[in-house]
Amino acid sequence: MSAGWYLRRLSRMGPREIGGRAGDALRRRRWRSSLPDSPGVTGARFTAVLPAGTTAAVPPDAAKRLIAEADRLMAGHAEFFGVVRDDMVDPDWCHDPKTGRRAPWGYAFDVPYRSEDTVGDIKQIWEPSRHQYLTVLAAAYAITGDERYAERVAEHLRSWWAANAPLRGVHWISGIELGIRLLSWVWIRRLLEGWPGAAGLFEDNPVALDQIWHHQRWLAAFPSRGSSANNHVIAEAAGQFAAACAFDWFPSSARWRADALRSLERHLRANTFGSGLNRELATEYHGLVLELGLAAVAEADAAGVPVPAPVRLVLLRMTDALAAVVDSRLRPPRQGDADDGHGLIVDGAGTDRWASLLATGDAVFGRLTWWPEVTGGDVRTPLLAALIRPGAIEVTRPASRPAHFADAGMTVLRGPEEIWCRCDGGPHGFLSIAAHAHADALSVEVRHDGVDVLADPGTYCYHGQPEWRRYFRSTLGHNTLQLDGDDQSASGGPFLWTRHARSRVLVADTSDTSVARWCAEHDGYQGSVHRRRVELTAASRELRIVDEVRGPKRSVRLAFHLGPAITADLVGNRAVLTWTGDGEERSAVLDLPGQLSWLAHRGESDPPLGWYSAGFGRKEPATTLVGTGSTDGTEGFVTVLGFGSQERT
């Protein structure tokens, strides 16, 4: 990174964080030349097993998906972030198949992992080494008893341990990677319990013991700090805690366990609004944190370790909040960064992550009457439910489905025919750097029966492609208004915002079943205030958006990003939208502000415009309608989206 980036990053830290990072730097220098031996362990036993009969509760359809995925992996096939790999029979742990580069060897903290030219795409290298594909193979063994799966897991773990000595190479750089990897190892050992070679792979294996000890020593020494204490620190604490519970074999295990539990409690509370939504305002990280928290509680209950009441309370609130915001297809908002990160994977392809979390919430906390129905099944829910002890939590849960989350600034408007609209009037992001935020103040996201109509385009990438990173997190890359070509918040780097737009919700009235109303404003454009009003009228199935700018005359661009399934016929300032839903032809009409000149953009790369990213590393062309013009600060821009008729006037 440039010197300017380091100065900008330093400016977002407080004195305590600066002191902590200085101590980390000294410790890294010391560790370069003084790698201690792990303590000898004798008589270790793994006791955190699943109760007898647990796997019999796995639904047949979920087991079928799992076995199909395990067989693909056995054949060497996998896909990570849109890149198909056929080398997973014997993977090279430091090779990036996307760029063809191989991460350099050496002292871990010397590896320039942010440089794609040197290392390759770091996400492509790190993801297989989270070993979550091995938890899938281990789960396949637990369900079928087929030892081929267990033997492949053992081969790959021994290969990884041999190729990645402690503090050497790219896999010893990031705490979130170490934390999730430890959690995977705990579950691999648990799921292989019936295999005769399980003890020889783990507790009777000096190499495994050395790796487990060094992972925990690393996490105890280098926790994410201050402005970086987001989902990373929760993954670090959850992995450390899980390992210290299940692999309770070292002199430091009790201390590591206690410290990790304190960190987990503190940061779960800090990362979560009182309403239950994640403070990063990045929905996929809500899912990641919830998965990590549930997995940590499962380890505590399996080991008989008391869990502070606030931990379960936060997880309960997170689950209720998730149930509240999903659409008719159980899809949550597409807000902020998303990198397809999971806490624990034991399911096959095609399993609905959000349905799985709601099913687990039902099993652990009990569903409320207003929760959406969950159909289908998954593997993870019965496994977690077998370990987590259900119990009453002293809290009043919502009597009806919440629509407005005041602390998070999120409001969900719902209308007939499964019309769903998310309105964003919340904080820019979490902590001083708001690492996973997008410049999306006052943006809207609209779906019809689960189909993206006005879509949040997503994330696509983190490192290595700065022009695409800038676009997908920009104001122009969202359904909101841009002035003078500027973002509402100022970016200082791919995970750094140096100035945050401040938003406030003025109206959030969802009590009227005939008309739902929302209004908010933000101050991100210095010298001007952008205010937006949204009304959803049930009888006419019409969404009305009014944008006003208070301040001097400025150039304006108003963008509406359509989902990839939507075809648009734009004539003047009217776009007829068509798509197929449930086998039926659907339509809507988008009447756009006449003061602006409108163009349709699709799949443009210089500069990027007109794209949709369904998942990390993947993008596809989609239509974006952009209106350009100017404002004198008094006249509003009116947009009307009407569903089901092309004859509106």
XYZ file of C-alpha atoms in Angstrom:
649
model
C 0.000 0.000 0.000
C 1.109 3.577 -0.624
C 2.436 5.922 2.053
C -0.710 7.994 1.602
C -2.880 4.989 2.424
C -0.948 4.349 5.630
C -1.422 7.982 6.663
C -5.141 7.848 5.920
C -5.439 4.573 7.791
C -3.521 5.972 10.763
C -5.861 8.964 10.871
C -8.815 6.638 11.589
C -7.175 5.045 14.659
C -7.293 6.133 18.269
C -4.304 6.195 20.641
C -5.146 2.819 22.183
C -5.324 1.133 18.802
C -2.072 2.730 17.690
C -0.372 1.469 20.844
C -1.774 -2.022 20.353
C -0.618 -2.161 16.746
C 2.839 -0.951 17.724
C 2.999 -3.818 20.211
C 1.898 -6.236 17.477
C 4.703 -5.003 15.222
C 7.292 -5.621 17.934
C 5.885 -9.070 18.609
C 6.041 -9.988 14.917
C 9.686 -8.960 14.833
C 10.400 -11.083 17.908
C 8.541 -14.085 16.563
C 10.594 -14.048 13.355
C 13.576 -15.501 15.205
C 11.994 -17.227 18.203
C 9.429 -19.865 17.335
C 8.761 -21.901 20.489
C 7.979 -25.580 20.501
C 4.436 -26.509 21.389
C 4.100 -28.237 24.763
C 4.084 -31.988 24.801
C 0.657 -33.583 25.165
C -0.031 -37.094 26.414
C -3.300 -38.859 26.954
C -5.387 -36.349 24.999
C -8.918 -37.476 24.275
C -11.646 -35.911 22.181
C -14.941 -35.935 24.076
C -17.031 -33.262 22.288
C -18.857 -35.826 20.198
C -22.335 -35.666 18.732
C -25.057 -37.430 20.705
C -25.911 -40.887 19.411
C -28.430 -40.854 16.585
C -27.865 -37.239 15.589
C -27.184 -37.925 11.923
C -30.435 -39.900 11.656
C -32.263 -36.571 12.017
C -30.732 -35.198 8.814
C -33.519 -34.854 6.202
C -33.082 -37.181 3.194
C -33.056 -34.336 0.663
C -30.286 -32.559 2.587
C -28.273 -35.773 2.846
C -28.646 -36.313 -0.895
C -27.300 -32.819 -1.675
C -24.423 -33.341 0.734
C -23.390 -36.672 -0.796
C -23.564 -35.223 -4.299
C -21.278 -32.377 -3.253
C -18.896 -34.744 -1.485
C -18.653 -36.915 -4.591
C -17.798 -33.870 -6.724
C -15.049 -33.025 -4.278
C -13.771 -36.589 -4.324
C -13.506 -36.290 -8.114
C -11.390 -33.167 -7.608
C -14.000 -30.603 -8.631
C -14.845 -27.448 -6.660
C -15.754 -23.846 -7.304
C -14.493 -20.903 -5.288
C -15.760 -17.397 -6.078
C -16.730 -18.245 -9.639
C -13.476 -20.074 -10.470
C -13.907 -23.780 -11.236
C -11.110 -25.994 -9.991
C -10.379 -29.545 -11.081
C -7.249 -29.996 -8.957
C -8.807 -30.699 -5.588
C -7.662 -34.306 -5.415
C -4.185 -32.967 -4.631
C -4.362 -29.166 -4.273
C -1.431 -26.770 -4.239
C -2.217 -24.748 -1.123
C -0.436 -21.577 -2.319
C -1.571 -21.532 -5.954
C -4.136 -19.077 -7.312
C -5.904 -20.671 -10.299
C -7.404 -17.337 -11.309
C -4.113 -15.560 -12.061
C -1.819 -18.572 -12.254
C 0.412 -17.057 -9.587
C 1.799 -18.784 -6.536
C 2.183 -16.995 -3.228
C 5.819 -16.644 -2.156
C 7.223 -18.599 0.773
C 8.816 -17.027 3.821
C 8.011 -15.445 7.148
C 4.253 -14.917 7.113
C 4.255 -11.218 7.951
C 6.669 -10.489 5.087
C 4.275 -11.816 2.426
C 2.678 -8.850 0.559
C -0.765 -10.464 0.445
C -2.495 -7.325 -0.845
C -0.382 -7.374 -4.029
C -2.098 -9.458 -6.684
C 0.935 -9.044 -8.936
C 3.088 -10.811 -6.348
C 0.721 -13.215 -4.611
C -2.267 -13.637 -6.885
C -5.884 -13.299 -5.754
C -5.519 -13.830 -2.028
C -9.167 -14.847 -1.598
C -8.693 -17.690 -4.089
C -5.690 -18.934 -2.108
C -7.194 -18.532 1.347
C -10.656 -19.974 0.750
C -9.770 -23.689 0.287
C -7.523 -23.445 3.346
C -10.472 -22.584 5.537
C -11.032 -26.353 5.128
C -14.781 -25.992 4.894
C -14.841 -28.330 1.915
C -13.246 -30.867 4.282
C -16.095 -30.412 6.772
C -18.402 -31.356 3.889
C -16.408 -34.539 3.260
C -16.351 -35.299 6.988
C -20.122 -34.819 7.183
C -20.527 -37.193 4.242
C -18.540 -39.780 6.189
C -20.653 -39.223 9.323
C -23.862 -39.842 7.376
C -22.747 -42.706 5.127
C -19.895 -44.376 7.007
C -17.984 -44.487 3.711
C -14.324 -44.349 4.747
C -13.224 -42.928 1.384
C -14.426 -39.529 2.555
C -12.545 -39.763 5.861
C -9.355 -40.910 4.166
C -9.442 -37.980 1.736
C -9.907 -35.576 4.650
C -6.900 -37.086 6.398
C -4.753 -36.887 3.251
C -5.536 -33.213 2.785
C -5.013 -32.237 6.403
C -1.637 -33.970 6.506
C -0.717 -32.296 3.210
C -1.730 -28.866 4.508
C 0.093 -29.255 7.809
C 3.260 -30.347 6.015
C 3.116 -27.453 3.537
C 2.249 -24.717 6.027
C 4.578 -24.804 8.980
C 3.705 -22.337 11.751
C 4.332 -18.702 10.781
C 5.543 -19.653 7.313
C 3.677 -18.591 4.206
C 0.459 -16.885 3.249
C -1.906 -18.871 5.488
C -0.494 -17.407 8.720
C -1.270 -13.751 7.962
C -4.951 -13.182 8.728
C -6.662 -14.024 12.008
C -10.061 -14.656 10.458
C -8.517 -17.421 8.372
C -6.935 -19.054 11.412
C -10.143 -18.769 13.439
C -12.405 -20.312 10.806
C -9.822 -23.015 10.078
C -9.762 -24.012 13.768
C -13.556 -24.213 13.804
C -13.409 -26.458 10.738
C -10.860 -28.733 12.428
C -13.093 -29.080 15.492
C -16.013 -30.174 13.328
C -13.868 -32.444 11.182
C -12.706 -34.268 14.313
C -16.288 -34.470 15.589
C -17.702 -35.783 12.324
C -14.932 -38.364 11.939
C -15.556 -39.778 15.424
C -16.636 -43.163 14.064
C -13.584 -43.532 11.807
C -10.806 -45.706 13.266
C -8.131 -43.237 12.174
C -9.635 -40.130 13.822
C -7.504 -40.133 16.974
C -4.371 -40.846 14.974
C -5.119 -37.855 12.774
C -5.682 -35.448 15.661
C -4.949 -36.078 19.356
C -2.329 -38.769 18.793
C -0.614 -36.827 16.011
C 2.244 -34.506 17.130
C 1.986 -32.495 13.890
C -1.717 -31.826 14.410
C -1.154 -30.889 18.047
C 1.627 -28.507 17.018
C -0.623 -26.830 14.431
C -3.562 -26.506 16.821
C -1.370 -25.002 19.524
C 0.337 -22.511 17.203
C -2.993 -21.427 15.724
C -4.283 -20.615 19.200
C -1.044 -18.937 20.274
C -1.259 -16.730 17.155
C -4.890 -15.768 17.821
C -4.137 -14.931 21.447
C -1.297 -12.633 20.354
C -2.783 -10.801 17.354
C -6.501 -10.061 17.810
C -8.117 -7.594 15.415
C -8.072 -4.217 17.110
C -9.978 -0.965 17.319
C -11.191 0.151 13.914
C -10.726 -3.391 12.559
C -12.731 -5.130 15.295
C -15.595 -6.145 13.013
C -16.582 -9.642 11.893
C -12.893 -10.639 11.857
C -12.533 -10.440 15.627
C -15.675 -12.538 16.090
C -14.287 -15.250 13.796
C -11.016 -15.152 15.724
C -12.773 -15.449 19.091
C -15.207 -18.144 17.913
C -12.422 -20.287 16.452
C -10.199 -19.829 19.476
C -13.044 -20.632 21.847
C -14.152 -23.702 19.881
C -10.643 -25.111 19.809
C -10.014 -24.385 23.488
C -13.245 -26.225 24.343
C -12.955 -29.237 22.040
C -9.150 -29.525 22.002
C -8.703 -28.844 25.723
C -5.273 -30.435 25.833
C -2.756 -27.649 26.474
C -1.582 -25.780 29.589
C -2.973 -22.545 28.124
C -6.349 -23.994 27.073
C -8.298 -22.694 30.075
C -6.884 -19.181 29.677
C -7.448 -19.151 25.934
C -11.010 -20.356 26.446
C -11.825 -17.705 29.050
C -10.220 -14.886 27.055
C -11.946 -15.949 23.836
C -15.336 -16.138 25.524
C -14.915 -12.636 26.961
C -13.907 -11.346 23.535
C -16.816 -13.112 21.865
C -19.346 -11.645 24.283
C -17.910 -8.145 24.013
C -17.696 -8.078 20.249
C -20.989 -9.806 19.530
C -22.645 -7.028 21.501
C -20.511 -4.316 19.878
C -21.142 -5.628 16.359
C -24.919 -5.855 16.770
C -27.584 -3.183 17.050
C -30.157 -3.561 19.798
C -32.666 -4.386 17.074
C -30.608 -7.447 16.118
C -29.190 -6.220 12.812
C -25.445 -6.347 12.272
C -23.729 -2.970 12.686
C -21.641 -3.401 9.563
C -24.917 -3.101 7.628
C -23.601 -5.785 5.304
C -26.120 -8.597 5.261
C -23.777 -11.461 4.463
C -21.689 -10.539 7.479
C -24.861 -10.702 9.558
C -25.100 -14.306 8.386
C -21.420 -14.998 9.047
C -21.517 -13.595 12.578
C -24.717 -15.469 13.393
C -23.208 -18.737 12.153
C -20.031 -18.181 14.152
C -21.978 -17.312 17.288
C -24.205 -20.380 17.048
C -21.173 -22.608 16.460
C -19.428 -21.136 19.505
C -22.453 -21.724 21.739
C -22.619 -25.305 20.462
C -19.015 -25.853 21.596
C -19.692 -24.301 24.975
C -22.700 -26.506 25.583
C -20.868 -29.598 24.360
C -18.041 -28.863 26.817
C -20.272 -27.778 29.676
C -18.845 -24.243 29.673
C -21.338 -21.620 30.924
C -22.139 -18.953 28.345
C -22.979 -15.410 29.467
C -26.648 -14.651 28.895
C -25.926 -11.693 26.557
C -24.341 -14.059 24.017
C -27.526 -16.074 23.561
C -29.609 -12.916 23.670
C -27.668 -11.301 20.819
C -27.994 -14.449 18.706
C -31.730 -14.589 19.401
C -32.170 -10.962 18.353
C -30.087 -11.525 15.233
C -32.297 -14.459 14.282
C -35.532 -12.534 14.854
C -34.147 -9.619 12.827
C -33.241 -11.944 9.969
C -36.745 -13.407 9.986
C -38.144 -9.869 9.865
C -36.226 -8.553 6.846
C -36.291 -11.463 4.385
C -38.558 -11.337 1.343
C -41.103 -13.955 0.229
C -38.296 -16.253 -0.980
C -36.350 -15.889 2.300
C -33.766 -13.635 0.656
C -32.454 -10.876 2.934
C -31.370 -7.438 1.670
C -28.298 -7.199 -0.549
C -26.628 -4.451 1.439
C -22.950 -3.577 1.831
C -20.070 -5.948 1.148
C -20.590 -9.657 0.575
C -17.798 -12.192 0.120
C -19.695 -15.487 0.469
C -18.046 -16.103 3.845
C -19.523 -18.838 6.063
C -18.800 -19.872 9.612
C -19.547 -23.588 9.248
C -20.371 -25.568 6.097
C -21.665 -29.127 6.256
C -24.221 -28.902 3.455
C -24.198 -29.495 -0.254
C -24.735 -27.036 -3.092
C -28.257 -25.709 -3.406
C -28.888 -25.497 0.338
C -30.509 -22.181 1.259
C -28.215 -20.465 3.759
C -30.921 -18.181 5.145
C -33.547 -20.916 5.439
C -30.932 -22.990 7.271
C -30.266 -20.186 9.761
C -33.991 -19.701 10.368
C -34.444 -23.447 10.829
C -31.630 -23.455 13.387
C -33.188 -20.443 15.088
C -36.464 -22.330 15.312
C -34.741 -25.363 16.826
C -32.700 -23.341 19.320
C -34.899 -20.373 20.208
C -38.356 -21.266 18.882
C -40.054 -19.509 15.982
C -42.520 -16.681 16.426
C -45.931 -16.774 14.770
C -44.997 -14.063 12.266
C -41.820 -15.792 11.092
C -41.935 -16.844 7.432
C -42.360 -20.531 6.768
C -39.214 -22.514 6.032
C -39.516 -25.425 3.649
C -36.866 -28.012 2.857
C -34.127 -29.120 5.188
C -30.410 -28.899 5.833
C -27.644 -30.871 7.511
C -26.302 -28.176 9.807
C -29.491 -27.540 11.790
C -29.847 -31.004 13.386
C -26.108 -31.099 14.135
C -26.099 -27.739 15.917
C -29.432 -28.424 17.612
C -28.048 -31.671 19.019
C -25.316 -29.736 20.853
C -27.001 -26.460 21.835
C -29.094 -26.671 24.959
C -32.387 -24.864 24.397
C -33.601 -22.690 27.204
C -35.751 -19.704 27.971
C -34.099 -16.314 27.471
C -35.404 -13.421 29.508
C -36.416 -11.033 26.740
C -39.581 -9.727 25.150
C -39.597 -10.729 21.512
C -41.539 -8.815 18.820
C -45.244 -9.632 18.806
C -45.520 -8.804 15.100
C -43.102 -8.585 12.210
C -40.909 -5.485 12.579
C -40.635 -3.273 9.507
C -38.519 -0.377 10.774
C -35.185 -0.791 12.536
C -34.510 2.681 13.854
C -30.967 2.055 15.116
C -29.881 0.546 11.788
C -31.887 2.981 9.684
C -33.437 0.132 7.696
C -37.108 0.109 6.731
C -38.848 -2.636 4.764
C -42.036 -1.674 2.947
C -44.255 -4.571 1.897
C -47.115 -4.523 -0.546
C -49.443 -6.879 -2.417
C -48.197 -9.543 -4.840
C -45.051 -9.941 -2.730
C -43.741 -6.436 -3.394
C -40.765 -5.841 -1.097
C -38.829 -2.583 -0.773
C -35.814 -1.895 1.450
C -35.076 1.757 2.209
C -31.663 2.739 3.582
C -31.416 5.671 5.979
C -28.882 4.260 8.410
C -25.278 4.919 9.406
C -22.650 4.738 6.697
C -20.966 1.754 8.340
C -19.340 0.353 11.458
C -16.346 1.817 13.272
C -14.153 4.610 11.980
C -13.093 2.901 8.747
C -16.540 1.402 7.911
C -14.595 -1.284 6.047
C -17.529 -3.117 4.466
C -19.797 -0.138 3.805
C -20.928 1.153 0.426
C -21.709 4.775 -0.459
C -25.403 3.907 -0.687
C -27.230 6.426 1.525
C -30.980 6.624 0.763
C -30.755 3.779 -1.736
C -33.750 1.536 -2.345
C -33.934 -2.118 -3.267
C -37.174 -3.456 -4.767
C -38.251 -7.034 -5.457
C -41.377 -8.643 -6.815
C -41.978 -12.152 -5.471
C -38.264 -12.462 -4.735
C -37.070 -11.226 -8.152
C -34.720 -8.232 -8.109
C -36.415 -5.372 -9.960
C -34.467 -2.396 -8.601
C -31.372 -4.250 -7.471
C -28.413 -3.650 -5.237
C -25.622 -4.643 -7.668
C -23.521 -6.400 -5.021
C -19.762 -6.516 -4.369
C -17.877 -8.640 -6.944
C -14.302 -8.154 -5.653
C -12.062 -6.876 -2.867
C -8.393 -6.911 -3.917
C -6.580 -6.659 -7.224
C -9.167 -4.862 -9.369
C -9.413 -1.337 -7.924
C -11.634 0.119 -10.653
C -14.248 -2.598 -10.062
C -13.969 -2.304 -6.281
C -14.577 1.444 -6.575
C -17.583 0.979 -8.842
C -19.459 -1.627 -6.829
C -19.162 0.380 -3.608
C -19.775 3.783 -5.260
C -22.864 5.982 -5.090
C -23.404 5.566 -8.844
C -23.374 1.811 -8.226
C -26.585 2.035 -6.154
C -30.187 3.139 -6.571
C -29.699 6.650 -5.301
C -28.735 10.139 -6.428
C -25.243 11.460 -7.113
C -24.165 15.117 -7.237
C -21.226 16.494 -9.240
C -19.924 12.980 -9.908
C -18.920 12.507 -6.260
C -19.574 9.714 -3.804
C -21.610 10.639 -0.732
C -18.793 9.311 1.489
C -15.069 9.655 0.765
C -13.052 6.507 0.153
C -9.468 6.261 1.339
C -8.861 2.729 0.066
C -10.645 -0.552 -0.667
C -11.621 -1.046 2.996
C -11.339 2.518 4.265
C -13.720 5.475 4.297
C -12.271 8.780 5.512
C -15.528 10.754 5.509
C -18.934 9.242 6.301
C -22.264 10.583 5.094
C -24.695 11.054 7.973
C -28.276 9.960 7.341
C -31.408 10.354 9.396
C -34.854 8.866 8.919
C -37.630 11.463 9.159
C -40.656 9.247 8.524
C -41.091 5.474 8.703
C -44.809 4.699 8.750
C -45.673 1.120 7.930
C -48.796 0.929 10.087
C -51.193 1.976 7.294
C -51.988 -1.104 5.222
C -53.039 1.027 2.263
C -49.991 3.310 2.021
C -46.551 2.768 3.568
C -44.332 5.854 3.801
C -40.652 6.523 4.362
C -38.550 9.671 4.230
C -34.881 10.291 5.032
C -32.038 12.661 4.220
C -28.240 12.746 4.314
C -25.500 15.378 4.361
C -22.874 13.567 2.318
C -22.749 16.260 -0.375
C -21.119 19.144 1.405
C -23.200 22.268 0.959
C -26.289 20.303 -0.121
C -28.775 17.947 1.508
C -30.363 15.063 -0.373
C -33.841 14.112 0.857
C -35.821 11.158 -0.477
C -39.458 10.195 0.064
C -40.833 6.750 -0.782
C -44.496 5.703 -0.783
C -45.834 2.226 -1.515
C -49.567 2.234 -2.324
C -51.239 -1.143 -2.021
C -54.322 -0.549 -4.187
C -52.392 0.658 -7.230
C -49.344 -1.542 -6.578
C -47.281 1.581 -7.105
C -44.009 2.754 -5.604
C -43.377 6.490 -5.734
C -39.911 7.953 -5.106
C -39.321 11.692 -4.773
C -35.767 13.085 -4.584
C -35.111 16.643 -3.460
C -31.783 18.468 -3.212
C -31.461 21.502 -0.996
C -28.523 23.709 -1.845
C -26.864 25.393 -4.810
C -27.362 24.257 -8.397
C -25.311 21.140 -9.112
C -25.051 18.444 -11.741
C -26.980 15.307 -10.918
C -27.045 11.659 -11.891
C -29.890 9.424 -10.734
C -29.336 5.692 -11.183
C -31.699 2.735 -11.128
C -30.058 -0.675 -11.401
C -32.286 -3.444 -12.699
C -31.907 -7.064 -11.733
C -30.327 -9.467 -14.242
C -33.697 -11.075 -15.015
C -35.250 -7.746 -16.049
C -35.504 -6.616 -19.671
C -36.039 -2.875 -20.139
C -37.480 -1.010 -23.124
C -36.592 2.656 -22.533
C -38.320 5.320 -24.577
C -37.741 8.880 -23.401
C -38.284 8.847 -19.675
C -40.451 5.703 -19.550
C -39.083 2.167 -19.238
C -41.249 -0.915 -19.670
C -39.814 -3.727 -17.585
C -40.521 -7.403 -18.294
C -39.362 -10.659 -16.729
C -40.471 -14.201 -16.029
C -41.494 -15.225 -12.532
C -42.781 -18.688 -11.602
C -43.181 -19.419 -15.298
C -45.410 -16.402 -15.883
C -44.616 -13.228 -17.782
C -44.429 -10.245 -15.427
C -44.263 -6.556 -16.186
C -43.871 -3.152 -14.618
C -43.578 0.423 -15.823
C -40.905 2.787 -14.545
C -41.761 6.442 -15.127
C -38.583 8.440 -14.632
C -38.090 12.145 -13.878
C -38.657 14.165 -17.051
C -36.129 16.862 -16.066
C -33.297 14.375 -16.650
C -31.959 12.806 -19.848
C -32.087 9.026 -19.610
C -29.833 6.362 -21.085
C -29.687 2.608 -20.583
C -26.256 1.128 -19.833
C -25.396 -2.545 -19.882
C -22.131 -4.400 -19.366
C -19.857 -1.395 -19.862
C -16.256 -1.612 -18.648
C -14.604 1.744 -19.323
C -15.754 2.960 -16.891
C -17.760 0.109 -15.295
C -21.528 0.545 -15.426
C -24.426 -1.881 -15.817
C -23.400 -4.942 -13.817
C -24.831 -7.297 -11.207
C -22.760 -9.516 -8.915
C -24.709 -12.514 -7.630
C -21.734 -13.649 -5.560
C -18.132 -12.864 -4.823
C -15.904 -13.093 -7.900
C -18.879 -13.256 -10.265
C -20.514 -10.539 -12.325
C -22.955 -10.418 -15.221
C -24.335 -7.629 -17.395
C -27.548 -6.009 -16.192
C -29.346 -2.868 -17.273
C -28.740 0.370 -15.404
C -30.858 3.431 -16.195
C -29.041 6.701 -15.548
C -30.615 10.143 -15.754
C -28.351 13.189 -16.056
C -29.102 16.863 -15.617
C -28.914 19.485 -12.934
C -30.856 20.824 -9.987
C -31.445 24.319 -8.682
C -32.156 23.002 -5.201
C -35.920 23.395 -5.281
C -37.500 21.100 -7.844
C -37.891 17.430 -6.946
C -37.323 14.410 -9.144
C -40.300 12.017 -9.183
C -39.956 8.338 -10.093
C -42.963 6.004 -10.188
C -42.679 2.216 -10.416
C -45.997 0.522 -11.145
C -46.429 -3.247 -11.219
C -48.650 -5.287 -13.494
C -49.803 -2.747 -16.082
C -48.226 -1.058 -19.071
C -51.168 1.308 -19.582
C -50.591 3.730 -16.719
C -50.555 7.425 -17.566
